[in-house]
Tab-separated table of C-alpha atoms in Angstrom:
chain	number	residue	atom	x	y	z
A	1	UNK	CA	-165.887	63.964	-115.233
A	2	UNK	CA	-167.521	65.823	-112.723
A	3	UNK	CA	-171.531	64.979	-111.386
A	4	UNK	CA	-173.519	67.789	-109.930
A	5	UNK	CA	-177.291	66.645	-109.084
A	6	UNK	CA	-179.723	68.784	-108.389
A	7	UNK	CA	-183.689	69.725	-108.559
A	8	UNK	CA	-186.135	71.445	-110.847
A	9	UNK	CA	-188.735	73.433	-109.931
A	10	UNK	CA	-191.696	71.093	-109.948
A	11	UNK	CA	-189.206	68.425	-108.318
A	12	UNK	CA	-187.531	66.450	-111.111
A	13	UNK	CA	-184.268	64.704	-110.634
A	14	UNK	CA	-181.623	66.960	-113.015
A	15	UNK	CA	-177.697	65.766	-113.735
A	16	UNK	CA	-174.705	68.022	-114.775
A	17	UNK	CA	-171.840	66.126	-116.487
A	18	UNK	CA	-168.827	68.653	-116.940
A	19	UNK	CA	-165.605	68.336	-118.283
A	20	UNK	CA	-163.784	70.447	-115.683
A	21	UNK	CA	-163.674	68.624	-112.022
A	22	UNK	CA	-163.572	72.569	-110.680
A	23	UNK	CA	-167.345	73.443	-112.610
A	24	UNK	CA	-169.752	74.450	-109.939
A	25	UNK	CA	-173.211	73.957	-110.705
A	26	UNK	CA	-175.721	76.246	-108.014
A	27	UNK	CA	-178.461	78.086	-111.046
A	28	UNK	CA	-181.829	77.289	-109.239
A	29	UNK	CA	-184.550	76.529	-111.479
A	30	UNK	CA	-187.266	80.070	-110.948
A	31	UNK	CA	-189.577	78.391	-113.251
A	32	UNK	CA	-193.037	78.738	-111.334
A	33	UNK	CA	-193.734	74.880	-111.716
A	34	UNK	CA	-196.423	72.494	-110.064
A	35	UNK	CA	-195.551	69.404	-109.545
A	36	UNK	CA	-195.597	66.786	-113.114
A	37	UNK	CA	-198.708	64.796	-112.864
A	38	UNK	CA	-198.675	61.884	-115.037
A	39	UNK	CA	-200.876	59.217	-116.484
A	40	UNK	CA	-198.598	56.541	-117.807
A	41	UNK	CA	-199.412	52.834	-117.294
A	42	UNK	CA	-198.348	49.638	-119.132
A	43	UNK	CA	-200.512	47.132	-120.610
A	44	UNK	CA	-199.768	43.822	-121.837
A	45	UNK	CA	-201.353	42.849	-125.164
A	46	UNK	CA	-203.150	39.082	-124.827
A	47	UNK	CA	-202.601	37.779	-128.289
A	48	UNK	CA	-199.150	39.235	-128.840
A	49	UNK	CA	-197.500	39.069	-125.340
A	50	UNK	CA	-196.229	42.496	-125.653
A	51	UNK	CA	-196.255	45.828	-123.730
A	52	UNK	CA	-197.557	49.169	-124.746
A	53	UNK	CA	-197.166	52.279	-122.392
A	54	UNK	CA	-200.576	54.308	-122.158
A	55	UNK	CA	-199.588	57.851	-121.709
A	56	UNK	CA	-202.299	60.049	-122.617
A	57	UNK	CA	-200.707	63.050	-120.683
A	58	UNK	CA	-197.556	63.267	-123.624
A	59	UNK	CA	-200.476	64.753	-125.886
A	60	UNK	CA	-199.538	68.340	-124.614
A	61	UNK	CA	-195.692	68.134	-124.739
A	62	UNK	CA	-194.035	70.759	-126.559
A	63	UNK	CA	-193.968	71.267	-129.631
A	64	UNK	CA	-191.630	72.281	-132.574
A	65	UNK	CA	-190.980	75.834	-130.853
A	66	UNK	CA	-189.169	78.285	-132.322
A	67	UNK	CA	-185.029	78.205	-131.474
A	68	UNK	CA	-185.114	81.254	-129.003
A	69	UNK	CA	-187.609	79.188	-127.236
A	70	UNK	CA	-186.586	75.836	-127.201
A	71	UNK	CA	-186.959	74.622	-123.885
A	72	UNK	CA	-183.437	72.526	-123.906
A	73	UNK	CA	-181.218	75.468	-124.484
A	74	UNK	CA	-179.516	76.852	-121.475
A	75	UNK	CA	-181.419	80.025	-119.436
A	76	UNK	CA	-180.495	83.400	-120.303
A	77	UNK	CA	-182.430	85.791	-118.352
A	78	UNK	CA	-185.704	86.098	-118.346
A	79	UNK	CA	-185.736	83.455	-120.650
A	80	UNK	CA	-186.262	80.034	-118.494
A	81	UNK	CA	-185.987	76.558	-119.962
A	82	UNK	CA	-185.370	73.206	-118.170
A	83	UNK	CA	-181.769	73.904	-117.703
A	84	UNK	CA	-181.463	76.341	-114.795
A	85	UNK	CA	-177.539	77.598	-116.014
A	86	UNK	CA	-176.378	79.427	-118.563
A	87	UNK	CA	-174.430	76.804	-120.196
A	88	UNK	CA	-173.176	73.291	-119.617
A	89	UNK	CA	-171.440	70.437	-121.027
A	90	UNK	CA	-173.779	67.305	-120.849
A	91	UNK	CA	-176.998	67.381	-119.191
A	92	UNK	CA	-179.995	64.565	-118.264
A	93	UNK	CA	-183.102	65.247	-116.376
A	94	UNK	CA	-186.299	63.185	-116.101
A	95	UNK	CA	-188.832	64.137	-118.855
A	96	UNK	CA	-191.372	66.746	-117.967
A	97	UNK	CA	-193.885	64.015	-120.719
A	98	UNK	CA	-192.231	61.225	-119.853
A	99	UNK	CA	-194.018	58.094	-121.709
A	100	UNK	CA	-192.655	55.780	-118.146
A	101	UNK	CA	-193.293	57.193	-114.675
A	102	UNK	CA	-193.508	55.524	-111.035
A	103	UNK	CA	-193.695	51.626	-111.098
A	104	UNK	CA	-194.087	52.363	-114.794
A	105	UNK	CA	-190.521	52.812	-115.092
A	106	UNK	CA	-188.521	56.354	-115.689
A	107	UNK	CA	-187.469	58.581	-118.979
A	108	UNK	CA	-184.866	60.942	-119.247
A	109	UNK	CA	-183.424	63.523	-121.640
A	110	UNK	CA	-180.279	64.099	-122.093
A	111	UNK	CA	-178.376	66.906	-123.937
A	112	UNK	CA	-175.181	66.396	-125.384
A	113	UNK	CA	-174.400	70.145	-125.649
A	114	UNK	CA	-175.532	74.170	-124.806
A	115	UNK	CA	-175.082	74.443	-129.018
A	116	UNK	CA	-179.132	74.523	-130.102
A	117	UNK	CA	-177.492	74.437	-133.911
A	118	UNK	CA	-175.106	71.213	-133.667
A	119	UNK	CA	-175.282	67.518	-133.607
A	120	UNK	CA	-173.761	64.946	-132.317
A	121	UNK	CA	-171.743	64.456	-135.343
A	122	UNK	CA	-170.386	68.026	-134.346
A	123	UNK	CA	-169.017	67.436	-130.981
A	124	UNK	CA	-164.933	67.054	-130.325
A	125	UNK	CA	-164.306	63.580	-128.828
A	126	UNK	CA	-163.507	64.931	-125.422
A	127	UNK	CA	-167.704	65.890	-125.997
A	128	UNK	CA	-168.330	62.439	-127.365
A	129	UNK	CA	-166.593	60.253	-124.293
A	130	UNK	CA	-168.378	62.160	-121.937
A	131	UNK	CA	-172.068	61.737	-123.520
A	132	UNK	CA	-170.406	58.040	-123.550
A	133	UNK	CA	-169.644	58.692	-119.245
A	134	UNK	CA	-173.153	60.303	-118.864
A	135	UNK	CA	-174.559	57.318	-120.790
A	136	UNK	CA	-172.841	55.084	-118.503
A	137	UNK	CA	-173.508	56.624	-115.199
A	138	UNK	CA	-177.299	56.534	-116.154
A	139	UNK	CA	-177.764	52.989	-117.058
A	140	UNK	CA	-175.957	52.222	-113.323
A	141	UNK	CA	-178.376	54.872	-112.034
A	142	UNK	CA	-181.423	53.606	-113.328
A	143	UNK	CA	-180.661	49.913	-113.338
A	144	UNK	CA	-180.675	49.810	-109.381
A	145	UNK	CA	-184.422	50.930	-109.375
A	146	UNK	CA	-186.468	48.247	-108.103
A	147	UNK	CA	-189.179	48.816	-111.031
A	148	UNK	CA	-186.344	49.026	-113.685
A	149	UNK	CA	-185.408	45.886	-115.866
A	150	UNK	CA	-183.748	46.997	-118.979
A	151	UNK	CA	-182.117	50.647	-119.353
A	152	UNK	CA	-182.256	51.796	-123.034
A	153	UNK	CA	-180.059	55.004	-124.413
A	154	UNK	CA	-181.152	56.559	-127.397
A	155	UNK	CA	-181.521	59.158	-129.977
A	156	UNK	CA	-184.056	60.126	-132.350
A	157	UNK	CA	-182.685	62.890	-134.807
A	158	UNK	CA	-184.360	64.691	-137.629
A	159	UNK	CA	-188.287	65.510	-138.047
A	160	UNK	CA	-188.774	62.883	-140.273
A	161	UNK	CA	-188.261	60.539	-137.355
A	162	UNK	CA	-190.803	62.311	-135.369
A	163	UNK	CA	-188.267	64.741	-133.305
A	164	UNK	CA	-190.257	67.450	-131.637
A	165	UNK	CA	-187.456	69.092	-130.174
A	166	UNK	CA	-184.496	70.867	-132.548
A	167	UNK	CA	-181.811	70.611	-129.738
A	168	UNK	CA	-179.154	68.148	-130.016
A	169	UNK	CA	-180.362	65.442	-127.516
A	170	UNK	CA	-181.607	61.758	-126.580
A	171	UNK	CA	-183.353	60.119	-124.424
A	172	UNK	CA	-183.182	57.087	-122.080
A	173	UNK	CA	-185.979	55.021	-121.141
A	174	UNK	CA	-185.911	52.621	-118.308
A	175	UNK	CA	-188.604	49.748	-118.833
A	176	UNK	CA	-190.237	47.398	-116.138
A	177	UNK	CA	-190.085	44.423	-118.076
A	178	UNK	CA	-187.329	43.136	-120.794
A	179	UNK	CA	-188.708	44.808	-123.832
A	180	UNK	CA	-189.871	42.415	-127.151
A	181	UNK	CA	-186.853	43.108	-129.241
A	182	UNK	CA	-184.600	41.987	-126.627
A	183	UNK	CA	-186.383	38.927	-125.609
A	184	UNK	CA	-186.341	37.929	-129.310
A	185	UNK	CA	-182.415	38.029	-129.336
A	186	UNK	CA	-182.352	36.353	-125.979
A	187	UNK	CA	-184.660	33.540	-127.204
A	188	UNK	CA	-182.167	33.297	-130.640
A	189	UNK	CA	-179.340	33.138	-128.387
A	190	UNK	CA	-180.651	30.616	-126.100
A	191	UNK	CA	-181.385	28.160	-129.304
A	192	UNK	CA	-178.194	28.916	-130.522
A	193	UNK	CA	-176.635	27.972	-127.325
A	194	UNK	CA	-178.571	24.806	-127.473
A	195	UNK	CA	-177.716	23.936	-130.601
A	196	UNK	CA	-174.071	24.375	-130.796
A	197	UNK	CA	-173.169	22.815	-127.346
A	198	UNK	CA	-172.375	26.343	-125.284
A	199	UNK	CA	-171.704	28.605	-128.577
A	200	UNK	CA	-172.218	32.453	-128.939
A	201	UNK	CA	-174.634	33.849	-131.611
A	202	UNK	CA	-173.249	36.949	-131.027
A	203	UNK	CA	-169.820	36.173	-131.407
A	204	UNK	CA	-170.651	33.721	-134.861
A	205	UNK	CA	-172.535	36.679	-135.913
A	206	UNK	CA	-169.413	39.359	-135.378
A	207	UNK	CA	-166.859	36.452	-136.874
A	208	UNK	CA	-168.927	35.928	-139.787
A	209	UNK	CA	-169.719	39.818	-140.488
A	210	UNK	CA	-165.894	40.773	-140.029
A	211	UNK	CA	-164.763	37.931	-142.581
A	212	UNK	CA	-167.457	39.376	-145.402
A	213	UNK	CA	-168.152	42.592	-147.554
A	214	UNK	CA	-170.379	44.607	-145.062
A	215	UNK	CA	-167.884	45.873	-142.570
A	216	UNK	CA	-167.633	49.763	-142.707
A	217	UNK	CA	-165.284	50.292	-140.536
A	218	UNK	CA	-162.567	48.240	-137.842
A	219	UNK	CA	-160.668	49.528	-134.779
A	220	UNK	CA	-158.986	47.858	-132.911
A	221	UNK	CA	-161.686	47.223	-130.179
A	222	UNK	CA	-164.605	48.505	-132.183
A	223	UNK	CA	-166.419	47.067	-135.361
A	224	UNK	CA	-169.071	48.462	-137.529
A	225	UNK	CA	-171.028	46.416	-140.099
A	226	UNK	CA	-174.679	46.817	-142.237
A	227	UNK	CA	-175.848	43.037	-141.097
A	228	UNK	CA	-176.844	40.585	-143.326
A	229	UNK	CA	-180.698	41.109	-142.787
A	230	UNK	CA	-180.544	44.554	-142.744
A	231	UNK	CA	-184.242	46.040	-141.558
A	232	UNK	CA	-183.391	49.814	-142.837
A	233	UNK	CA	-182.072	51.057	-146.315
A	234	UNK	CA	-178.941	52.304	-144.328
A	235	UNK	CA	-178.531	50.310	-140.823
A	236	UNK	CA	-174.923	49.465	-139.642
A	237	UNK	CA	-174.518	47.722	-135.985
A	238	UNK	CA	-171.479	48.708	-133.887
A	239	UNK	CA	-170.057	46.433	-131.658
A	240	UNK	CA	-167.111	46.311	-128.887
A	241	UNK	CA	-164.712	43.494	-130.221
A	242	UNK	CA	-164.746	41.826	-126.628
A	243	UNK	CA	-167.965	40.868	-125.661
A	244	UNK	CA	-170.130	42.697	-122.705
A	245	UNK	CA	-173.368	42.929	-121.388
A	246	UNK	CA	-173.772	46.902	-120.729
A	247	UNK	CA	-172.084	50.142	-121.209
A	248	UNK	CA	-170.855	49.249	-117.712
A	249	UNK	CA	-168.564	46.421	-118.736
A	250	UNK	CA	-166.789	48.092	-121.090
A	251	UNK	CA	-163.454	48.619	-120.293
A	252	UNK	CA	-160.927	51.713	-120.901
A	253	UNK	CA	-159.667	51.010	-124.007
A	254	UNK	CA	-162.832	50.760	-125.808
A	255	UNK	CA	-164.288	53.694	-124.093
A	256	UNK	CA	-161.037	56.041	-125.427
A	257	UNK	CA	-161.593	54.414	-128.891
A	258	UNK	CA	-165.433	54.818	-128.973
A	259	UNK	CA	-165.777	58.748	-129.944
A	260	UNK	CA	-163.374	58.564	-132.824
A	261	UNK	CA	-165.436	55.828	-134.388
A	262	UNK	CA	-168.865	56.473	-133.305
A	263	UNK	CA	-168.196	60.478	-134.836
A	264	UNK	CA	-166.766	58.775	-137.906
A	265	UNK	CA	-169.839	56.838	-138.328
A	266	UNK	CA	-172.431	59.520	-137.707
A	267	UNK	CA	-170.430	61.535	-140.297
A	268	UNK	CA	-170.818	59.313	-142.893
A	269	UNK	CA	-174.294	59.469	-142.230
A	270	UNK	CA	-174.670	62.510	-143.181
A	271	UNK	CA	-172.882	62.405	-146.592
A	272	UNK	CA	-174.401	59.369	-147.717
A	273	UNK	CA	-176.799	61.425	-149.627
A	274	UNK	CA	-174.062	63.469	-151.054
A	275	UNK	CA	-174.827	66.207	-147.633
A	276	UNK	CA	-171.525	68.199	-146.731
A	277	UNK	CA	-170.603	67.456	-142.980
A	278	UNK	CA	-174.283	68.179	-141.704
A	279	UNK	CA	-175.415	70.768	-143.975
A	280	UNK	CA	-178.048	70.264	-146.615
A	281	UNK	CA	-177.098	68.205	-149.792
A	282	UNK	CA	-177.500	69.645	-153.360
A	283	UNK	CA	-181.072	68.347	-153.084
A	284	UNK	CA	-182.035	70.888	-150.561
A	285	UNK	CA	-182.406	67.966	-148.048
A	286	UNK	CA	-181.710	68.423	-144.367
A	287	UNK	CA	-179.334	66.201	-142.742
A	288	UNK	CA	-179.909	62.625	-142.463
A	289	UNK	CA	-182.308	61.238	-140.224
A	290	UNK	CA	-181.839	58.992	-137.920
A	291	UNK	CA	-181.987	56.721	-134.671
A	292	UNK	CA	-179.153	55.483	-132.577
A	293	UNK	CA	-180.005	52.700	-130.386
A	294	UNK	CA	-177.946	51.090	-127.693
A	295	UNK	CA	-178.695	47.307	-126.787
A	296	UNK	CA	-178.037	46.140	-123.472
A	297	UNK	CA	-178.528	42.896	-121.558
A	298	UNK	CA	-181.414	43.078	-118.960
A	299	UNK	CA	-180.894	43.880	-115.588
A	300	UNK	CA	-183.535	41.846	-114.619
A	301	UNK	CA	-184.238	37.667	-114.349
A	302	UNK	CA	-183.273	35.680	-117.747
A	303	UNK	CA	-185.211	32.522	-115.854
A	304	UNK	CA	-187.038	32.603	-119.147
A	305	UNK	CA	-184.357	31.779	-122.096
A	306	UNK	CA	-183.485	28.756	-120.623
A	307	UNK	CA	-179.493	27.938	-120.256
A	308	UNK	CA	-178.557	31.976	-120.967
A	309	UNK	CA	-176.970	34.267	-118.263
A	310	UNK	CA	-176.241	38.217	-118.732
A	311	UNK	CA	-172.977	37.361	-120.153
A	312	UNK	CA	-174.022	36.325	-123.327
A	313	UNK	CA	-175.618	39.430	-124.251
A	314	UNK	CA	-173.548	41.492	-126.234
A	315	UNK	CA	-173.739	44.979	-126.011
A	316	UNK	CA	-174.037	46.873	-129.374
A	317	UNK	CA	-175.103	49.987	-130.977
A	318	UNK	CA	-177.811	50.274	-134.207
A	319	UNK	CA	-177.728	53.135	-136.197
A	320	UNK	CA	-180.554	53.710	-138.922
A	321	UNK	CA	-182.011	55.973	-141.317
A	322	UNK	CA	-185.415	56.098	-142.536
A	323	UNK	CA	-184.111	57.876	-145.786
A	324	UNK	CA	-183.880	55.515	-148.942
A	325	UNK	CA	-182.483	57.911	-151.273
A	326	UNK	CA	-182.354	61.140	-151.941
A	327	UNK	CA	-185.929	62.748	-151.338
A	328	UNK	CA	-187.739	59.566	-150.240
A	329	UNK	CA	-188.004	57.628	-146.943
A	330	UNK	CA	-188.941	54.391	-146.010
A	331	UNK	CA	-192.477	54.070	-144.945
A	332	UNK	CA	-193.587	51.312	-142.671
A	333	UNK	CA	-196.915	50.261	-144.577
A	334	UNK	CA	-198.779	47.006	-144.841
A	335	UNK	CA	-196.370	44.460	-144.919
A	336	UNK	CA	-193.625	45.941	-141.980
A	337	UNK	CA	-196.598	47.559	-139.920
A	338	UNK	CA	-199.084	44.894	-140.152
A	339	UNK	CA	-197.102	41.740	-140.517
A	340	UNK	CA	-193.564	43.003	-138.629
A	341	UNK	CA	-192.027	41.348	-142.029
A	342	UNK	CA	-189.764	44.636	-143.315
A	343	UNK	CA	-188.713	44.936	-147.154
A	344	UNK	CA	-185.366	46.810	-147.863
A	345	UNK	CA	-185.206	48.409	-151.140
A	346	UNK	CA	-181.432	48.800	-150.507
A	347	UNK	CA	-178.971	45.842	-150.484
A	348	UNK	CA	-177.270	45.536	-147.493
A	349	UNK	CA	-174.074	44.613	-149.720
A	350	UNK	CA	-174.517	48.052	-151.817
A	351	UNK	CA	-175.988	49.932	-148.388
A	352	UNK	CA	-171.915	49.086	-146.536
A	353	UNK	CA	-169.948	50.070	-150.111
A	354	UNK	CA	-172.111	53.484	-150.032
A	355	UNK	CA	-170.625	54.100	-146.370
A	356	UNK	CA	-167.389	53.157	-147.573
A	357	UNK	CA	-167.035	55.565	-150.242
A	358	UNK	CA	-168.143	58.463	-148.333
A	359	UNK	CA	-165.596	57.795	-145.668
A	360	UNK	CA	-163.273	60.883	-144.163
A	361	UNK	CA	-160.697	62.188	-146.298
């Protein structure tokens, strides 16, 4: 993998990843840009103990543009976009609307290829390890910011998540503070740890999923399962088989295995709803939506979940889809939205036989 860093126009930070060690990266970004003013700030709610970023300035971001002028395609041209060259292999720069900025923290984008038609589930695994690299790189990147304490890779596809943007790409946020979701695990962790004399919740949990009926799929350093209290009609949780903290701990075997099982699983994903590798089912449906979420241990002080250290974390990846069935998704109303207590019409038993049966021939 070869890095290339360089500036855009109003002064953003922008990152080549290529394939080829002998790819030389000099476009120059002719965009006449002023500098990205920003109004983001966090604010801690009282009764709940949570954060919530302020960012009034996102309210202008770009919207659903046509292909020929999506701003994430390459430049060709006259035609200018937030990649300055004409093509590229994987690409993150810092978000023009970034919902973190400053002591607020930092968001990038990052596309996984020049195609504006594909999807992840399309890329070769050569593609796939290096969005892996580029994932990688970025959480070491971002982690050594003083403001930073947890580094968070993601990707939203599909308008029915709320994508704005057609381009194949995700996002990474990097958050001041360790964000609620994570402190939750780290506070079931630490009682776990309490209760068992030194044991691993994470580990019990991957034991106890690999010796039942939800596992989708096994490698031999990788393991996929829809978890027993599964949030989403279709959720399945990947995990390395040895346990690590970060993307950065993960060592060479699991990061050769990693495309050929993450593709496999974003695949199925899109013929769960009887879809044909991407394309839209016999429903007239677009492919499935969802978001892929990487959970990493905290960068910052764990002085709070008393007895745990960063090793305990366990890295993992959660893949979800709104979708239910065909032509209906899952809404978050009263009960999820106002109470945080989900209902899942799908059983997570019937949701991991589905993903089964729709596996690659």
């Amino acid at each position: 993998m070869k890095k290339t860093s360089t500036r855009l126009a109003d002064g953003r930070e922008l990152v080549y990843y290529d394939l080829r060690d002998d790819t030389v990266r000099d476009a120059v970004d002719r965009r006449p840009l002023d500098r990205t003013v920003t109004t983001s700030e966090v604010r801690r709610d009282a009764l709940l103990g949570d954060a919530v970023a302020i960012a009034s300035h996102r309210q202008g971001r770009t919207y659903h543009p046509p292909a020929d002028e999506c701003p994430l395609c390459p430049s060709e041209g006259e035609r200018l976009s937030e990649i300055p060259d004409s093509s590229h292999d994987v690409v993150v720069f810092e978000n023009r609307f970034p919902s973190l900025a400053g002591d607020s923290g930092r968001c990038e984008v990052v596309c996984f290829t020049s195609d504006h038609h594909a999807s992840f589930a399309d890329l070769t695994e050569e593609q796939a390890r290096l969005v892996l690299d580029a994932w990688t790189d970025r959480t070491s990147e971002l982690s050594s910011l003083p403001s930073v304490e947890q580094v968070f890779c993601f990707e939203n596809r599909g308008a029915e998540i709320g994508v704005t943007l057609g381009h194949p790409h995700g996002q990474i946020y990097a958050y001041p503070f360790t964000t609620p979701r994570t402190a939750l695990m780290l506070r079931s962790l630490a009682a776990h740890k309490d209760a068992t004399g030194g044991g691993n919740l994470f580990d019990a949990v991957l034991e106890r999923e690999l010796a039942g009926r939800r596992v989708v799929l096994e490698s031999e350093h990788w393991a996929a399962f829809v978890p027993y209290a599964a949030h989403w009609p279709y959720e399945v949780h990947l995990y390395p088989k040895r346990r690590v903290p970060d993307l950065l701990a993960l060592d060479e075997e699991a990061r050769s295995e990693f495309p050929k099982v993450y593709l496999e699983l974003l695949r199925r994903f899109d013929r769960i709803f009887d879809g044909r590798d991407g394309g839209e089912n016999s429903a007239g449906e677009p492919p499935t939506p969802y978001i892929a979420a990487w959970h990493q241990a905290p960068f910052g002080t764990l002085e709070e979940f008393e007895g745990v250290v960063r090793e305990d974390f366990a890295l993992h990846l959660e893949l979800f889809t709104i979708r239910r069935t065909s032509g209906k998704l899952k809404f978050l109303a009263g009960s999820e939205s106002g109470m945080n207590v989900f209902i899942n019409d799908v059983p997570p038993e019937r949701a991991a036989e589905r993903l089964r049966e729709v596996a690659s021939s």
